[in-house]
Amino acid sequence: MADTKELARHRRERTWMWVQLLPVMTVLVVLFGGALVLGVAQSLGFAPWFGVNTFPDFSYFAALWGDVFFWKSLGLTLYYAIVATLVSLFFGILLALAMVRTFPSKTLYKYLYKLPLMIPYTVGIALAVIMLGNGGMLSRLMAFTGFIDDPSQFPQILKTHMGWGIIAVYVWKQTPFVALTIYAVLLGVGRETEEAAAILGANKRQIFFQVTLPQILPGIISSTLIIFAFNIGAFEAPFILGGGFPDTLPVVAWRYFNDADYTLQLQGMATVVSIALVAGVILYSYLALYRRYERRIGRN
């Protein structure tokens, strides 16, 4: 009898929880789910407000994927996203590992390294233009100190397809996020296992790869998923700091949406859906590999 009452109480609590979540879930489903369905429908030729209704029509994807510049734009998009993600992970892991150790002014530094998280990307882009441009502060400082004769001799960092300015902005913004995520994991697991491995004779390399890395891997995976998804769909930095044609796919989509021929918005929506498909395949494959690794080591 007591078990029946407990089960009924548990069901009431669970039902009440879902009732409380219903308004939020409804908004999410209607706004995001509806926008997703409408976007896919537009990319397949459904836009009666433009006088176009050829649904289902795959010609927009055929025209997009059949263009060689689409693949060049996709390559640039993936290049910026992957390189920035890897560099942010590298510096974020180093920063998190340093934060769990004791050093002078650690309390102050714990607040300073989080400052980029509070600054918008657009401000970071403006700082990149001010600091890294050929007439920027860094070029003038090098000319003043005699490393170069004139600021115009400063190496071209911005407005190139190498994307050093774009990557610098992403890394500047995302390294603290990665560090904060992994630092939280490190605080949760403690340093007892590392100290035990050291007592048993393991060197620093063995401790990191065999003890520390498996423990912080969930934080690495979660932060990677978030920053890569942002990087592959980011628009502002490639638009302002990029090298121009061919542009990244988000910039290509923006140009379609702002073309005088409003029917090209369907081509732009096909570009957006293509970005989502590419990102979804990459992130799903990445997560599947991680799940396989977890099963292999016996961690569910």
mmCIF file of C-alpha atoms in Angstrom:
data_model
loop_
_atom_site.group_PDB
_atom_site.id
_atom_site.type_symbol
_atom_site.label_atom_id
_atom_site.label_comp_id
_atom_site.label_asym_id
_atom_site.label_seq_id
_atom_site.Cartn_x
_atom_site.Cartn_y
_atom_site.Cartn_z
ATOM 1 C CA MET A 1 0.000 0.000 0.000
ATOM 2 C CA ALA A 2 2.805 2.377 0.893
ATOM 3 C CA ASP A 3 4.564 1.562 -2.369
ATOM 4 C CA THR A 4 1.370 2.359 -4.324
ATOM 5 C CA LYS A 5 1.021 5.753 -2.619
ATOM 6 C CA GLU A 6 4.683 6.525 -3.252
ATOM 7 C CA LEU A 7 4.315 5.600 -6.925
ATOM 8 C CA ALA A 8 1.199 7.768 -7.251
ATOM 9 C CA ARG A 9 2.972 10.703 -5.593
ATOM 10 C CA HIS A 10 5.912 10.289 -7.932
ATOM 11 C CA ARG A 11 3.585 10.304 -10.942
ATOM 12 C CA ARG A 12 1.849 13.469 -9.719
ATOM 13 C CA GLU A 13 5.194 15.206 -9.257
ATOM 14 C CA ARG A 14 6.319 14.137 -12.707
ATOM 15 C CA THR A 15 3.038 15.290 -14.268
ATOM 16 C CA TRP A 16 3.273 18.655 -12.495
ATOM 17 C CA MET A 17 6.844 19.062 -13.734
ATOM 18 C CA TRP A 18 5.726 18.580 -17.342
ATOM 19 C CA VAL A 19 2.818 20.977 -16.825
ATOM 20 C CA GLN A 20 5.274 23.626 -15.626
ATOM 21 C CA LEU A 21 7.530 23.011 -18.617
ATOM 22 C CA LEU A 22 4.648 23.053 -21.120
ATOM 23 C CA PRO A 23 4.635 26.842 -21.785
ATOM 24 C CA VAL A 24 8.385 26.905 -22.422
ATOM 25 C CA MET A 25 8.277 23.758 -24.561
ATOM 26 C CA THR A 26 5.387 25.172 -26.583
ATOM 27 C CA VAL A 27 7.342 28.355 -27.330
ATOM 28 C CA LEU A 28 10.440 26.372 -28.295
ATOM 29 C CA VAL A 29 8.537 23.998 -30.552
ATOM 30 C CA VAL A 30 6.512 26.738 -32.261
ATOM 31 C CA LEU A 31 9.338 29.241 -32.712
ATOM 32 C CA PHE A 32 12.329 27.010 -33.432
ATOM 33 C CA GLY A 33 10.566 23.945 -34.779
ATOM 34 C CA GLY A 34 8.248 26.043 -36.922
ATOM 35 C CA ALA A 35 11.148 28.135 -38.236
ATOM 36 C CA LEU A 36 13.084 24.973 -39.089
ATOM 37 C CA VAL A 37 10.174 23.444 -40.996
ATOM 38 C CA LEU A 38 9.482 26.708 -42.829
ATOM 39 C CA GLY A 39 13.175 27.101 -43.730
ATOM 40 C CA VAL A 40 13.379 23.620 -45.199
ATOM 41 C CA ALA A 41 10.112 24.184 -47.084
ATOM 42 C CA GLN A 42 11.443 27.446 -48.565
ATOM 43 C CA SER A 43 14.654 25.743 -49.674
ATOM 44 C CA LEU A 44 12.439 23.246 -51.532
ATOM 45 C CA GLY A 45 10.502 25.916 -53.403
ATOM 46 C CA PHE A 46 7.650 26.818 -51.043
ATOM 47 C CA ALA A 47 7.310 30.609 -50.976
ATOM 48 C CA PRO A 48 3.806 31.626 -52.131
ATOM 49 C CA TRP A 49 4.352 35.143 -50.709
ATOM 50 C CA PHE A 50 6.979 35.567 -53.465
ATOM 51 C CA GLY A 51 4.745 33.966 -56.070
ATOM 52 C CA VAL A 52 6.834 30.786 -55.979
ATOM 53 C CA ASN A 53 5.304 27.429 -55.062
ATOM 54 C CA THR A 54 7.054 24.531 -56.775
ATOM 55 C CA PHE A 55 7.355 22.377 -53.649
ATOM 56 C CA PRO A 56 9.073 19.931 -53.589
ATOM 57 C CA ASP A 57 11.733 21.422 -55.851
ATOM 58 C CA PHE A 58 15.385 20.382 -55.418
ATOM 59 C CA SER A 59 16.659 22.704 -58.144
ATOM 60 C CA TYR A 60 17.897 25.237 -55.589
ATOM 61 C CA PHE A 61 20.127 22.643 -53.961
ATOM 62 C CA ALA A 62 21.202 21.348 -57.395
ATOM 63 C CA ALA A 63 22.207 24.837 -58.517
ATOM 64 C CA LEU A 64 24.001 25.489 -55.236
ATOM 65 C CA TRP A 65 25.874 22.193 -54.965
ATOM 66 C CA GLY A 66 26.681 22.191 -58.674
ATOM 67 C CA ASP A 67 28.578 25.476 -58.348
ATOM 68 C CA VAL A 68 32.313 25.047 -57.749
ATOM 69 C CA PHE A 69 32.365 28.199 -55.624
ATOM 70 C CA PHE A 70 29.954 26.571 -53.159
ATOM 71 C CA TRP A 71 32.577 23.955 -52.374
ATOM 72 C CA LYS A 72 35.293 26.594 -52.079
ATOM 73 C CA SER A 73 33.080 28.515 -49.670
ATOM 74 C CA LEU A 74 32.383 25.320 -47.739
ATOM 75 C CA GLY A 75 36.113 24.667 -47.509
ATOM 76 C CA LEU A 76 36.742 28.153 -46.121
ATOM 77 C CA THR A 77 33.884 27.771 -43.654
ATOM 78 C CA LEU A 78 35.205 24.458 -42.354
ATOM 79 C CA TYR A 79 38.785 25.747 -42.280
ATOM 80 C CA TYR A 80 37.925 28.722 -40.064
ATOM 81 C CA ALA A 81 35.660 26.633 -37.836
ATOM 82 C CA ILE A 82 38.028 23.688 -37.345
ATOM 83 C CA VAL A 83 41.255 25.660 -36.866
ATOM 84 C CA ALA A 84 39.662 28.108 -34.426
ATOM 85 C CA THR A 85 38.081 25.229 -32.482
ATOM 86 C CA LEU A 86 41.357 23.289 -32.209
ATOM 87 C CA VAL A 87 43.389 26.332 -31.160
ATOM 88 C CA SER A 88 40.756 27.353 -28.606
ATOM 89 C CA LEU A 89 40.769 23.816 -27.188
ATOM 90 C CA PHE A 90 44.559 23.792 -26.919
ATOM 91 C CA PHE A 91 44.806 27.093 -25.063
ATOM 92 C CA GLY A 92 41.646 26.405 -23.056
ATOM 93 C CA ILE A 93 43.008 23.100 -21.753
ATOM 94 C CA LEU A 94 46.340 24.706 -20.821
ATOM 95 C CA LEU A 95 44.548 27.542 -19.053
ATOM 96 C CA ALA A 96 42.252 25.178 -17.134
ATOM 97 C CA LEU A 97 45.190 23.011 -16.038
ATOM 98 C CA ALA A 98 47.003 26.116 -14.823
ATOM 99 C CA MET A 99 43.955 27.343 -12.899
ATOM 100 C CA VAL A 100 43.806 24.256 -10.663
ATOM 101 C CA ARG A 101 47.299 24.981 -9.412
ATOM 102 C CA THR A 102 48.353 27.601 -6.902
ATOM 103 C CA PHE A 103 50.297 30.640 -8.095
ATOM 104 C CA PRO A 104 50.581 34.318 -7.077
ATOM 105 C CA SER A 105 47.586 36.547 -7.914
ATOM 106 C CA LYS A 106 45.480 33.500 -8.820
ATOM 107 C CA THR A 107 42.337 35.083 -7.344
ATOM 108 C CA LEU A 108 42.685 38.160 -9.569
ATOM 109 C CA TYR A 109 43.516 36.083 -12.637
ATOM 110 C CA LYS A 110 40.423 33.903 -12.128
ATOM 111 C CA TYR A 111 38.367 37.011 -12.892
ATOM 112 C CA LEU A 112 40.582 38.512 -15.608
ATOM 113 C CA TYR A 113 40.564 35.511 -17.944
ATOM 114 C CA LYS A 114 36.744 35.588 -18.031
ATOM 115 C CA LEU A 115 36.574 39.140 -19.406
ATOM 116 C CA PRO A 116 36.284 38.094 -23.103
ATOM 117 C CA LEU A 117 33.118 36.164 -22.199
ATOM 118 C CA MET A 118 31.409 39.438 -21.301
ATOM 119 C CA ILE A 119 32.504 41.290 -24.452
ATOM 120 C CA PRO A 120 30.418 40.884 -27.650
ATOM 121 C CA TYR A 121 31.990 39.414 -30.782
ATOM 122 C CA THR A 122 31.480 42.712 -32.606
ATOM 123 C CA VAL A 123 33.700 44.460 -30.061
ATOM 124 C CA GLY A 124 36.333 41.775 -30.568
ATOM 125 C CA ILE A 125 36.141 42.330 -34.332
ATOM 126 C CA ALA A 126 36.610 46.077 -33.828
ATOM 127 C CA LEU A 127 39.617 45.396 -31.585
ATOM 128 C CA ALA A 128 41.093 43.144 -34.282
ATOM 129 C CA VAL A 129 40.773 45.941 -36.855
ATOM 130 C CA ILE A 130 42.347 48.467 -34.469
ATOM 131 C CA MET A 131 45.179 46.178 -33.369
ATOM 132 C CA LEU A 132 45.998 43.989 -36.393
ATOM 133 C CA GLY A 133 45.292 46.205 -39.414
ATOM 134 C CA ASN A 134 48.143 47.580 -41.545
ATOM 135 C CA GLY A 135 47.482 50.987 -39.994
ATOM 136 C CA GLY A 136 46.664 49.557 -36.590
ATOM 137 C CA MET A 137 48.384 49.871 -33.254
ATOM 138 C CA LEU A 138 50.611 46.813 -33.679
ATOM 139 C CA SER A 139 51.946 47.922 -37.069
ATOM 140 C CA ARG A 140 52.607 51.447 -35.766
ATOM 141 C CA LEU A 141 54.350 50.055 -32.689
ATOM 142 C CA MET A 142 56.616 47.888 -34.837
ATOM 143 C CA ALA A 143 57.417 50.875 -37.046
ATOM 144 C CA PHE A 144 58.138 53.005 -33.970
ATOM 145 C CA THR A 145 60.514 50.402 -32.524
ATOM 146 C CA GLY A 146 62.308 49.989 -35.869
ATOM 147 C CA PHE A 147 61.250 46.463 -36.801
ATOM 148 C CA ILE A 148 59.719 47.830 -40.018
ATOM 149 C CA ASP A 149 60.246 51.131 -41.837
ATOM 150 C CA ASP A 150 56.579 51.953 -42.364
ATOM 151 C CA PRO A 151 53.258 50.609 -40.974
ATOM 152 C CA SER A 152 52.266 49.608 -44.508
ATOM 153 C CA GLN A 153 55.047 46.984 -44.446
ATOM 154 C CA PHE A 154 53.269 45.129 -41.652
ATOM 155 C CA PRO A 155 52.174 41.638 -42.824
ATOM 156 C CA GLN A 156 48.610 41.433 -44.099
ATOM 157 C CA ILE A 157 46.642 39.672 -41.354
ATOM 158 C CA LEU A 158 43.115 40.895 -42.013
ATOM 159 C CA LYS A 159 41.119 40.703 -45.238
ATOM 160 C CA THR A 160 42.842 37.513 -46.439
ATOM 161 C CA HIS A 161 41.549 34.023 -47.016
ATOM 162 C CA MET A 162 44.079 32.706 -44.509
ATOM 163 C CA GLY A 163 41.664 34.161 -41.968
ATOM 164 C CA TRP A 164 44.137 34.900 -39.181
ATOM 165 C CA GLY A 165 42.006 37.792 -37.964
ATOM 166 C CA ILE A 166 38.851 35.672 -37.963
ATOM 167 C CA ILE A 167 40.582 32.850 -36.112
ATOM 168 C CA ALA A 168 42.134 35.300 -33.628
ATOM 169 C CA VAL A 169 38.709 36.729 -32.739
ATOM 170 C CA TYR A 170 37.215 33.260 -32.263
ATOM 171 C CA VAL A 171 40.142 32.062 -30.146
ATOM 172 C CA TRP A 172 40.147 35.239 -28.031
ATOM 173 C CA LYS A 173 36.463 34.785 -27.263
ATOM 174 C CA GLN A 174 36.237 31.012 -26.953
ATOM 175 C CA THR A 175 39.394 30.080 -25.050
ATOM 176 C CA PRO A 176 37.963 31.364 -21.723
ATOM 177 C CA PHE A 177 34.748 29.431 -22.372
ATOM 178 C CA VAL A 178 36.656 26.190 -22.950
ATOM 179 C CA ALA A 179 38.860 26.861 -19.913
ATOM 180 C CA LEU A 180 35.848 27.571 -17.690
ATOM 181 C CA THR A 181 34.123 24.352 -18.806
ATOM 182 C CA ILE A 182 37.155 22.140 -18.256
ATOM 183 C CA TYR A 183 38.109 23.935 -15.035
ATOM 184 C CA ALA A 184 34.683 23.068 -13.611
ATOM 185 C CA VAL A 185 35.260 19.399 -14.499
ATOM 186 C CA LEU A 186 38.703 19.442 -12.880
ATOM 187 C CA LEU A 187 37.298 20.898 -9.680
ATOM 188 C CA GLY A 188 34.722 18.121 -9.588
ATOM 189 C CA VAL A 189 37.167 15.237 -10.016
ATOM 190 C CA GLY A 190 39.870 16.649 -7.733
ATOM 191 C CA ARG A 191 43.595 15.897 -7.949
ATOM 192 C CA GLU A 192 43.698 12.715 -5.880
ATOM 193 C CA THR A 193 44.079 10.398 -8.891
ATOM 194 C CA GLU A 194 46.887 12.531 -10.336
ATOM 195 C CA GLU A 195 48.727 12.471 -7.011
ATOM 196 C CA ALA A 196 48.242 8.718 -6.728
ATOM 197 C CA ALA A 197 49.639 8.217 -10.250
ATOM 198 C CA ALA A 198 52.649 10.371 -9.394
ATOM 199 C CA ILE A 199 53.297 8.348 -6.232
ATOM 200 C CA LEU A 200 53.198 5.151 -8.319
ATOM 201 C CA GLY A 201 55.928 6.554 -10.574
ATOM 202 C CA ALA A 202 54.059 8.006 -13.544
ATOM 203 C CA ASN A 203 55.666 10.992 -15.244
ATOM 204 C CA LYS A 204 53.813 14.182 -16.173
ATOM 205 C CA ARG A 205 53.103 13.001 -19.726
ATOM 206 C CA GLN A 206 51.649 9.711 -18.519
ATOM 207 C CA ILE A 207 49.591 11.459 -15.856
ATOM 208 C CA PHE A 208 48.058 13.820 -18.405
ATOM 209 C CA PHE A 209 47.226 11.308 -21.153
ATOM 210 C CA GLN A 210 46.248 8.363 -18.950
ATOM 211 C CA VAL A 211 44.655 10.095 -15.939
ATOM 212 C CA THR A 212 43.782 13.736 -16.538
ATOM 213 C CA LEU A 213 42.657 13.616 -20.177
ATOM 214 C CA PRO A 214 40.058 10.828 -19.733
ATOM 215 C CA GLN A 215 38.611 12.736 -16.774
ATOM 216 C CA ILE A 216 38.259 16.065 -18.615
ATOM 217 C CA LEU A 217 37.147 14.513 -21.908
ATOM 218 C CA PRO A 218 33.407 15.155 -21.272
ATOM 219 C CA GLY A 219 34.185 18.866 -20.819
ATOM 220 C CA ILE A 220 36.291 18.886 -23.979
ATOM 221 C CA ILE A 221 33.543 17.207 -25.999
ATOM 222 C CA SER A 222 30.757 19.506 -24.779
ATOM 223 C CA SER A 223 32.758 22.701 -25.318
ATOM 224 C CA THR A 224 33.883 21.500 -28.759
ATOM 225 C CA LEU A 225 30.308 20.863 -29.863
ATOM 226 C CA ILE A 226 29.239 24.352 -28.798
ATOM 227 C CA ILE A 227 32.095 26.416 -30.232
ATOM 228 C CA PHE A 228 32.290 24.467 -33.510
ATOM 229 C CA ALA A 229 28.550 24.853 -34.068
ATOM 230 C CA PHE A 230 28.934 28.596 -33.525
ATOM 231 C CA ASN A 231 32.029 28.935 -35.724
ATOM 232 C CA ILE A 232 30.554 27.153 -38.718
ATOM 233 C CA GLY A 233 27.476 29.396 -38.691
ATOM 234 C CA ALA A 234 29.104 32.691 -37.679
ATOM 235 C CA PHE A 235 28.582 35.655 -39.994
ATOM 236 C CA GLU A 236 30.055 38.873 -38.539
ATOM 237 C CA ALA A 237 33.768 38.022 -38.380
ATOM 238 C CA PRO A 238 34.019 36.428 -41.867
ATOM 239 C CA PHE A 239 31.982 39.281 -43.352
ATOM 240 C CA ILE A 240 34.121 42.061 -41.863
ATOM 241 C CA LEU A 241 37.553 40.411 -41.606
ATOM 242 C CA GLY A 242 37.375 37.894 -44.469
ATOM 243 C CA GLY A 243 39.171 38.090 -47.788
ATOM 244 C CA GLY A 244 36.072 38.546 -49.931
ATOM 245 C CA PHE A 245 34.971 36.297 -52.789
ATOM 246 C CA PRO A 246 34.711 33.379 -52.304
ATOM 247 C CA ASP A 247 33.079 34.033 -48.945
ATOM 248 C CA THR A 248 32.093 31.630 -46.194
ATOM 249 C CA LEU A 249 28.658 30.043 -46.517
ATOM 250 C CA PRO A 250 26.933 32.287 -43.914
ATOM 251 C CA VAL A 251 28.112 35.340 -45.861
ATOM 252 C CA VAL A 252 26.957 33.745 -49.135
ATOM 253 C CA ALA A 253 23.527 33.181 -47.602
ATOM 254 C CA TRP A 254 23.404 36.793 -46.405
ATOM 255 C CA ARG A 255 24.168 38.050 -49.924
ATOM 256 C CA TYR A 256 21.347 35.949 -51.330
ATOM 257 C CA PHE A 257 18.919 37.311 -48.735
ATOM 258 C CA ASN A 258 19.904 40.905 -49.557
ATOM 259 C CA ASP A 259 19.827 40.557 -53.353
ATOM 260 C CA ALA A 260 17.424 42.772 -55.288
ATOM 261 C CA ASP A 261 15.917 39.609 -56.776
ATOM 262 C CA TYR A 262 13.837 38.492 -53.799
ATOM 263 C CA THR A 263 13.333 35.008 -55.267
ATOM 264 C CA LEU A 264 17.026 34.377 -54.534
ATOM 265 C CA GLN A 265 16.030 34.174 -50.891
ATOM 266 C CA LEU A 266 15.078 30.570 -51.622
ATOM 267 C CA GLN A 267 18.638 29.983 -52.813
ATOM 268 C CA GLY A 268 19.817 31.629 -49.607
ATOM 269 C CA MET A 269 17.610 29.329 -47.563
ATOM 270 C CA ALA A 270 19.074 26.341 -49.407
ATOM 271 C CA THR A 271 22.502 27.629 -48.351
ATOM 272 C CA VAL A 272 21.382 27.889 -44.719
ATOM 273 C CA VAL A 273 19.963 24.364 -44.789
ATOM 274 C CA SER A 274 23.215 23.136 -46.358
ATOM 275 C CA ILE A 275 25.186 24.665 -43.478
ATOM 276 C CA ALA A 276 22.887 22.931 -40.996
ATOM 277 C CA LEU A 277 23.268 19.589 -42.807
ATOM 278 C CA VAL A 278 27.065 19.798 -42.904
ATOM 279 C CA ALA A 279 27.287 20.884 -39.255
ATOM 280 C CA GLY A 280 24.810 18.199 -38.198
ATOM 281 C CA VAL A 281 26.716 15.405 -39.960
ATOM 282 C CA ILE A 282 30.070 16.507 -38.519
ATOM 283 C CA LEU A 283 28.783 16.969 -34.973
ATOM 284 C CA TYR A 284 26.819 13.709 -35.028
ATOM 285 C CA SER A 285 29.867 11.782 -36.282
ATOM 286 C CA TYR A 286 32.070 13.440 -33.657
ATOM 287 C CA LEU A 287 29.631 12.587 -30.879
ATOM 288 C CA ALA A 288 29.195 9.026 -32.167
ATOM 289 C CA LEU A 289 32.960 8.481 -32.059
ATOM 290 C CA TYR A 290 33.025 9.748 -28.490
ATOM 291 C CA ARG A 291 30.160 7.441 -27.490
ATOM 292 C CA ARG A 292 32.017 4.521 -29.039
ATOM 293 C CA TYR A 293 35.114 5.451 -27.058
ATOM 294 C CA GLU A 294 33.072 5.607 -23.849
ATOM 295 C CA ARG A 295 31.639 2.154 -24.462
ATOM 296 C CA ARG A 296 35.113 0.803 -25.215
ATOM 297 C CA ILE A 297 36.473 1.981 -21.856
ATOM 298 C CA GLY A 298 33.346 0.779 -20.061
ATOM 299 C CA ARG A 299 31.917 4.215 -19.214
ATOM 300 C CA ASN A 300 28.233 4.703 -20.083
#
